[in-house]
Coordinates of C-alpha atoms and ligand atoms in Angstrom, one line a residue:
M1 CA 100.9 112.6 123.3
A2 CA 102.0 112.7 119.7
D3 CA 104.9 115.0 118.8
R4 CA 103.5 118.2 117.2
S5 CA 106.7 120.3 117.4
Y6 CA 107.2 120.0 113.6
L7 CA 104.2 122.3 113.1
D8 CA 106.5 125.2 114.3
W9 CA 109.1 124.5 111.6
P10 CA 109.7 127.5 109.2
F11 CA 108.3 125.6 106.2
L12 CA 104.8 126.1 107.7
D13 CA 102.8 129.2 108.5
E14 CA 99.9 129.9 110.9
S15 CA 97.3 128.7 108.5
H16 CA 99.0 125.4 108.1
R17 CA 99.2 124.9 111.9
D18 CA 95.6 125.8 112.3
H19 CA 94.5 123.4 109.5
A20 CA 96.5 120.5 110.9
T21 CA 95.3 121.1 114.5
R22 CA 91.6 121.3 113.5
L23 CA 91.8 118.3 111.2
A24 CA 93.5 116.2 113.9
D25 CA 90.6 117.2 116.3
W26 CA 88.1 116.2 113.6
A27 CA 89.8 112.9 112.9
A28 CA 90.0 112.0 116.6
V29 CA 86.2 111.7 116.7
L30 CA 85.8 109.9 113.4
G31 CA 84.8 106.7 115.2
P32 CA 85.6 103.1 114.1
I33 CA 86.3 102.7 110.4
D34 CA 85.1 99.5 108.7
H35 CA 87.8 97.9 106.5
H36 CA 85.6 95.1 105.1
D37 CA 83.1 96.9 102.8
T38 CA 85.7 99.4 101.5
D39 CA 83.3 100.7 98.8
A40 CA 80.8 101.8 101.4
T41 CA 83.4 103.1 103.8
C42 CA 85.2 105.2 101.1
R43 CA 81.9 106.7 99.9
D44 CA 81.0 107.6 103.5
L45 CA 84.5 109.1 104.2
V46 CA 84.4 111.2 101.1
A47 CA 80.9 112.5 102.0
R48 CA 82.0 113.3 105.6
L49 CA 85.2 114.9 104.6
G50 CA 83.3 116.9 102.0
A51 CA 80.5 118.0 104.2
D52 CA 82.9 119.4 106.8
G53 CA 85.0 121.3 104.1
W54 CA 88.2 119.1 104.4
L55 CA 88.2 118.3 100.7
E56 CA 88.5 121.9 99.6
P57 CA 92.3 122.0 99.5
S58 CA 92.3 118.9 97.2
A59 CA 91.5 120.8 94.0
V60 CA 91.4 124.3 92.7
D61 CA 88.3 126.4 93.4
P62 CA 87.0 127.5 90.1
A63 CA 85.3 130.6 91.7
N64 CA 88.6 131.7 93.2
P65 CA 91.4 129.9 91.4
K66 CA 94.7 129.8 93.3
P67 CA 97.5 127.2 93.0
L68 CA 97.1 124.0 95.0
D69 CA 98.9 124.4 98.4
V70 CA 101.1 121.3 98.6
R71 CA 101.9 121.9 102.3
T72 CA 98.1 121.8 103.1
L73 CA 97.8 118.6 101.0
C74 CA 100.7 117.0 102.9
L75 CA 99.4 118.0 106.3
S76 CA 96.0 116.7 105.4
R77 CA 97.4 113.3 104.3
E78 CA 99.8 113.1 107.2
T79 CA 97.1 113.8 109.8
L80 CA 94.5 111.5 108.2
A81 CA 97.0 108.7 107.8
Q82 CA 97.8 108.8 111.5
T83 CA 94.1 108.0 112.1
D84 CA 93.4 105.5 109.3
G85 CA 94.6 104.5 105.9
L86 CA 91.2 104.7 104.3
A87 CA 90.6 108.2 105.6
D88 CA 93.8 109.3 104.0
F89 CA 92.9 107.4 100.8
A90 CA 89.5 109.0 100.6
F91 CA 91.1 112.5 100.8
A92 CA 94.1 111.7 98.6
M93 CA 92.1 110.4 95.6
Q94 CA 89.9 113.5 95.4
G95 CA 93.2 115.4 94.7
L96 CA 95.0 112.9 92.4
G97 CA 91.8 112.1 90.5
T98 CA 91.3 115.7 89.6
G99 CA 94.9 116.9 89.5
A100 CA 94.9 117.1 85.7
I101 CA 91.7 119.2 85.8
S102 CA 93.1 121.5 88.5
L103 CA 96.4 122.1 86.7
F104 CA 95.4 121.9 83.0
G105 CA 91.6 121.8 82.8
S106 CA 89.5 124.3 80.8
P107 CA 87.2 126.7 82.8
E108 CA 84.3 124.5 81.7
Q109 CA 85.9 121.2 82.9
Q110 CA 86.8 122.9 86.2
A111 CA 83.4 124.3 86.7
E112 CA 81.7 121.0 85.9
W113 CA 83.7 118.7 88.2
L114 CA 85.7 120.5 90.9
P115 CA 82.8 121.9 92.9
L116 CA 81.5 118.4 93.1
T117 CA 84.7 116.6 94.1
R118 CA 85.7 119.5 96.6
S119 CA 82.4 119.0 98.4
G120 CA 82.4 115.2 98.4
K121 CA 79.4 115.0 96.0
A122 CA 81.5 113.2 93.4
I123 CA 84.4 110.7 93.7
S124 CA 87.3 110.9 91.3
A125 CA 90.1 108.6 90.1
F126 CA 93.3 108.7 88.1
A127 CA 93.7 106.2 85.3
L128 CA 97.2 105.9 84.0
T129 CA 98.5 102.4 84.6
E130 CA 97.8 99.6 82.0
P131 CA 98.4 95.9 82.2
Q132 CA 101.7 96.2 80.3
S133 CA 102.8 99.6 81.4
G134 CA 103.0 100.7 85.0
S135 CA 106.4 102.3 85.6
D136 CA 106.9 102.5 81.8
V137 CA 104.2 105.1 81.2
A138 CA 105.6 106.2 77.8
N139 CA 104.7 102.8 76.4
S140 CA 101.0 103.1 77.2
T141 CA 99.0 101.4 74.5
M142 CA 95.3 102.3 75.2
T143 CA 94.1 104.4 72.3
A144 CA 91.9 107.5 71.9
H145 CA 91.0 107.8 68.2
D146 CA 90.0 111.1 66.7
D147 CA 86.6 110.4 65.0
G148 CA 85.9 113.9 63.9
D149 CA 83.1 114.9 66.4
A150 CA 84.3 112.5 69.2
W151 CA 87.3 110.8 70.8
V152 CA 86.8 107.0 70.8
L153 CA 88.6 105.0 73.6
D154 CA 89.7 101.4 73.3
G155 CA 91.8 99.4 75.7
E156 CA 92.3 98.7 79.4
K157 CA 93.5 100.6 82.5
T158 CA 94.4 98.6 85.6
W159 CA 95.1 99.2 89.3
I160 CA 92.8 102.2 89.3
S161 CA 92.1 103.3 92.8
N162 CA 88.4 104.2 93.3
G163 CA 87.7 102.1 90.2
G164 CA 84.1 101.0 90.5
I165 CA 83.0 103.8 92.8
A166 CA 84.4 106.8 91.0
D167 CA 82.0 109.3 89.2
V168 CA 84.8 110.6 87.0
Y169 CA 88.2 109.5 85.8
T170 CA 91.0 111.5 84.4
L171 CA 92.6 109.2 81.9
F172 CA 95.6 109.1 79.7
A173 CA 95.5 107.4 76.2
R174 CA 97.5 107.2 73.0
T175 CA 96.5 109.8 70.4
G176 CA 99.6 109.3 68.3
E177 CA 101.0 112.8 67.8
G178 CA 104.5 111.3 68.2
P179 CA 106.3 108.2 69.4
G180 CA 106.3 107.1 73.1
A181 CA 105.7 109.9 75.6
K182 CA 105.0 112.4 72.8
G183 CA 101.8 110.6 71.7
L184 CA 99.7 110.6 74.8
S185 CA 96.7 112.9 75.7
A186 CA 94.6 113.4 78.8
F187 CA 90.8 113.1 79.0
V188 CA 88.0 113.6 81.5
V189 CA 85.8 110.5 81.5
P190 CA 82.5 110.4 83.3
A191 CA 82.0 106.9 84.9
D192 CA 78.6 106.5 83.1
T193 CA 80.2 106.8 79.6
P194 CA 78.7 104.0 77.4
G195 CA 81.5 101.5 76.4
L196 CA 83.3 101.9 79.8
S197 CA 83.0 98.9 82.1
I198 CA 84.6 97.4 85.2
A199 CA 86.5 94.3 83.9
E200 CA 87.7 93.2 87.4
R201 CA 87.8 94.3 91.0
L202 CA 91.2 93.9 92.7
D203 CA 91.9 92.9 96.3
T204 CA 95.1 93.7 98.2
I205 CA 96.7 93.2 101.6
A206 CA 95.3 96.6 102.7
P207 CA 92.1 96.8 100.6
H208 CA 90.6 99.9 99.1
P209 CA 88.4 100.2 96.0
L210 CA 90.5 99.2 93.0
A211 CA 89.6 98.0 89.5
T212 CA 90.6 97.2 86.0
L213 CA 88.6 99.3 83.5
R214 CA 87.8 98.2 80.0
F215 CA 86.9 100.6 77.1
D216 CA 85.2 99.3 74.0
G217 CA 84.6 102.1 71.6
A218 CA 83.7 104.5 74.4
R219 CA 82.8 107.9 72.8
L220 CA 83.8 111.1 74.4
P221 CA 82.9 114.7 73.2
R222 CA 85.7 116.7 71.9
S223 CA 85.5 118.9 75.0
A224 CA 86.7 115.9 77.1
L225 CA 90.3 116.5 76.1
V226 CA 92.5 118.1 78.8
G227 CA 95.1 120.6 77.6
Q228 CA 96.4 120.0 74.0
P229 CA 96.7 116.7 72.1
G230 CA 100.1 115.1 72.8
Q231 CA 100.4 116.8 76.2
G232 CA 99.3 113.8 78.2
F233 CA 102.7 112.7 79.5
K234 CA 103.6 116.2 80.6
I235 CA 100.2 116.5 82.3
A236 CA 100.6 113.1 84.1
M237 CA 104.1 114.0 85.3
S238 CA 103.0 117.5 86.5
V239 CA 100.2 115.9 88.5
L240 CA 102.6 113.4 90.0
D241 CA 105.1 116.2 90.7
V242 CA 102.5 117.6 93.2
F243 CA 100.9 114.4 94.5
R244 CA 104.1 112.3 94.9
T245 CA 105.1 114.4 97.9
T246 CA 101.7 113.8 99.4
V247 CA 102.3 110.0 99.2
A248 CA 105.5 110.7 101.3
A249 CA 103.3 112.6 103.7
A250 CA 101.0 109.7 104.1
G251 CA 104.0 107.4 104.8
L252 CA 105.1 109.9 107.4
G253 CA 101.7 109.8 109.0
F254 CA 101.8 106.0 109.2
A255 CA 105.3 106.2 110.7
R256 CA 104.2 108.8 113.4
R257 CA 101.3 106.6 114.4
A258 CA 103.6 103.5 114.7
L259 CA 106.1 105.5 116.8
D260 CA 103.2 106.7 119.1
E261 CA 101.9 103.1 119.4
A262 CA 105.4 101.8 120.2
L263 CA 106.0 104.5 122.8
T264 CA 102.7 103.6 124.6
R265 CA 103.6 100.0 124.5
V266 CA 107.2 100.2 125.7
T267 CA 106.3 102.4 128.6
A268 CA 103.4 100.3 129.8
R269 CA 104.8 96.8 129.2
E270 CA 107.1 95.3 131.9
V271 CA 109.7 92.6 131.4
Q272 CA 112.1 91.4 134.2
G273 CA 110.2 93.8 136.6
K274 CA 110.8 97.0 134.7
P275 CA 109.2 98.8 131.6
L276 CA 110.6 97.7 128.2
S277 CA 111.6 101.4 127.7
E278 CA 114.4 100.9 130.2
L279 CA 116.2 98.3 128.1
Q280 CA 118.9 99.9 126.0
M281 CA 118.2 97.8 122.9
V282 CA 114.6 99.0 123.1
Q283 CA 115.8 102.6 123.4
A284 CA 117.9 102.0 120.3
H285 CA 114.8 101.1 118.4
V286 CA 113.1 104.2 119.7
A287 CA 116.0 106.4 118.7
D288 CA 116.1 105.0 115.2
M289 CA 112.3 105.4 114.8
A290 CA 112.3 109.0 116.0
L291 CA 115.3 109.9 113.7
R292 CA 113.6 108.4 110.7
V293 CA 110.4 110.2 111.3
D294 CA 112.0 113.6 111.7
A295 CA 114.3 113.1 108.7
A296 CA 111.3 112.1 106.6
A297 CA 109.3 115.1 107.7
L298 CA 112.2 117.4 106.7
L299 CA 112.3 116.0 103.2
V300 CA 108.4 116.0 102.9
Y301 CA 108.1 119.7 104.0
R302 CA 111.2 120.8 102.0
A303 CA 109.6 119.4 98.8
A304 CA 106.2 120.8 99.6
W305 CA 107.6 124.3 100.5
T306 CA 109.7 124.4 97.4
K307 CA 106.7 123.7 95.2
D308 CA 104.6 126.3 97.1
M309 CA 107.3 128.9 96.7
G310 CA 106.8 128.7 92.9
A311 CA 109.3 126.2 91.6
P312 CA 108.0 125.0 88.2
R313 CA 109.0 121.3 88.9
V314 CA 110.2 119.6 92.1
S315 CA 110.9 116.1 90.6
R316 CA 114.1 115.6 92.6
E317 CA 112.8 116.9 95.9
A318 CA 109.5 115.0 95.5
A319 CA 111.4 111.8 94.6
M320 CA 113.7 112.1 97.6
A321 CA 110.7 112.7 99.9
K322 CA 108.7 109.8 98.5
L323 CA 111.6 107.3 98.5
F324 CA 112.9 108.2 101.9
A325 CA 109.6 108.7 103.8
T326 CA 107.9 105.5 102.5
D327 CA 111.0 103.3 102.8
E328 CA 111.7 104.6 106.3
A329 CA 108.1 104.3 107.4
Q330 CA 108.3 100.6 106.5
K331 CA 111.3 100.3 108.9
V332 CA 109.6 102.3 111.7
I333 CA 106.4 100.2 111.4
D334 CA 108.4 97.0 111.4
A335 CA 110.2 98.1 114.6
A336 CA 106.8 99.0 116.2
V337 CA 105.5 95.5 115.3
Q338 CA 108.7 94.0 116.9
L339 CA 108.3 96.0 120.1
H340 CA 104.6 94.7 120.4
G341 CA 105.9 91.1 120.4
G342 CA 103.1 88.6 119.5
D343 CA 100.4 91.3 119.7
G344 CA 102.3 93.1 116.8
V345 CA 101.1 90.5 114.3
K346 CA 97.6 90.0 115.7
S347 CA 94.8 90.8 113.3
G348 CA 93.0 94.0 114.4
E349 CA 96.1 95.6 116.2
T350 CA 96.9 99.1 114.9
V351 CA 100.5 98.2 114.1
E352 CA 99.4 95.1 112.2
R353 CA 97.2 97.3 110.1
L354 CA 100.0 99.9 109.6
Y355 CA 102.3 97.0 108.5
R356 CA 99.9 96.1 105.7
E357 CA 99.0 99.7 104.8
I358 CA 102.5 101.1 104.2
R359 CA 103.6 98.5 101.6
A360 CA 101.8 99.7 98.5
L361 CA 103.1 103.3 99.0
R362 CA 106.5 102.1 98.0
I363 CA 105.1 100.9 94.7
Y364 CA 102.4 103.3 93.4
E365 CA 103.0 106.8 91.9
G366 CA 106.5 105.6 91.1
A367 CA 108.2 102.6 92.8
S368 CA 111.1 103.3 95.1
D369 CA 113.6 102.1 92.5
V370 CA 112.1 104.5 90.0
Q371 CA 112.6 107.4 92.5
K372 CA 116.2 106.4 92.7
V373 CA 116.5 106.7 88.9
I374 CA 114.9 110.2 89.1
I375 CA 117.3 111.4 91.9
A376 CA 120.3 110.0 90.2
R377 CA 119.5 111.6 86.8
A378 CA 118.9 115.0 88.5
T379 CA 122.1 114.8 90.5
L380 CA 124.2 113.8 87.4
D381 CA 122.5 116.4 85.2
A382 CA 123.3 119.1 87.8
A383 CA 126.9 117.9 88.1
T384 CA 127.3 118.0 84.3
R385 CA 125.5 121.4 84.0
D386 CA 127.6 123.0 86.7
G387 CA 130.9 121.8 85.2
Ligands
LIG1 C1 97.4 99.7 95.8 C2 97.7 100.3 94.4 C3 97.0 101.4 94.0 C4 97.3 101.9 92.7 N1 96.5 103.0 92.3 C5 96.7 103.4 91.0 C6 95.8 104.5 90.4 O1 94.9 105.0 91.1 N2 96.0 104.9 89.2 C7 97.0 104.3 88.4 O2 97.1 104.7 87.2 N3 97.8 103.4 88.8 C8 97.7 102.9 90.1 N4 98.5 101.9 90.6 C9 99.5 101.3 89.8 C10 100.9 101.7 90.1 O3 101.2 103.1 89.9 C11 101.9 100.7 89.5 O4 101.7 99.5 90.1 C12 103.3 101.2 89.6 O5 103.6 102.3 88.8 C13 104.3 100.0 89.2 O6 103.9 99.5 87.9 P1 103.8 98.0 87.7 O7 102.9 97.4 88.7 O8 103.4 97.8 86.3 O9 105.2 97.4 87.9 P2 106.4 97.3 86.9 O10 106.4 98.6 86.1 O11 106.3 96.0 86.2 O12 107.7 97.4 87.8 C14 107.9 96.3 88.8 C15 109.2 96.7 89.5 O13 110.3 96.8 88.7 C16 111.2 97.7 89.1 N5 111.3 98.8 88.1 C17 110.4 99.1 87.1 N6 110.9 100.1 86.3 C18 112.1 100.4 86.8 C19 113.1 101.3 86.4 N7 112.9 102.2 85.4 N8 114.2 101.4 87.1 C20 114.4 100.6 88.2 N9 113.5 99.7 88.6 C21 112.4 99.6 87.9 C22 110.6 98.3 90.4 O14 111.1 97.6 91.5 C23 109.1 98.0 90.3 O15 108.4 97.9 91.5 C24 98.3 101.4 91.9 C25 99.0 100.3 92.4 C26 98.8 99.8 93.6 C27 99.6 98.6 94.1

């Protein structure tokens, strides 16, 4: 039986406990998830999550606007990741893909798109990365040219999750109000915009819909701008400030599942006439895994709670949660593979799937190395400030 004691931690309240318990019950009867045709699977998962109301926390409700509840986002991702990476992915992208609209969108933009994405009737995506600028967002080169009555987009975005199946993209492009980070703006781009095409579909070790997008003179109405011209970098970082902690929560969910799989295995499997769990070196693995899971959970829910309590930015807390939870999940899953022996690397085994699914979380929404830079800067700034 999976450990649920963390739900009683003081970071969470009764509504969170209820949400996590009901979602876990829902996910338990989801049935087998096909990882071959990921376009069809993700469309189906978004529709099912939406039909049963699970996407509602992913974006602001325009009819009753309240701040996003980061703890609910994290519990949703943690719970779904324990079931399956694509279930987590389908939920996560509805939030990341509309984060700019939830946080900075006009009432019209919110009314047009958020009821659709919150109900699973439209799929969303977040288009920031370019072929020459992933970590280095400030050097994005794709342009949005002000043509009087329209914005005209030219350039490429790559590694765009849900690229190819999304109905709407939130996109960041250079509008030139200033150099580097000061010259970017955010836009809402419907997928059927003339001049937008899918240049390439990308395959990975744990596939989900991914594409490179090309823009050739794609014209957007002036109302497509999110926030003010030149605010794009700030908008992108504010979105990541919320959703980075949820990546950590997904890593935590994968790690919890790996620990559960390992516990089942080491108590059932016998060597030398006794269960593996009676070997001290196996117990050392179990202790390390349990410690890593709890320490990661503390950082995840500390960051989420801090944001929910009204902190304007939680870059340091979110970076610590993402760095630790995803790096440690990799170690927990590796130990689970080890404890499964040969079965650990057999295609179709749960721990083999987790081993592939965790890897990209240490790269996207800010690579682990970049999180270290953020933590170091915040720590040094605080030391300088405090004398
Ligand atoms: C599966 C997957 C899904 C993705 N989905 C999306 C999406 O939906 N939308 C989107 O916009 N992007 C998405 N991305 C892109 C992702 O955000 C970038 O891959 C990531 O930011 C890294 O950028 P890069 O690949 O250009 O690597 P680079 O920027 O070239 O970095 C390579 C490596 O260099 C090191 N490094 C880079 N900068 C620094 C630094 N400042 N300090 C220390 N070390 C550094 C790190 O080890 C880093 O991993 C996705 C990527 C993957 C793999």
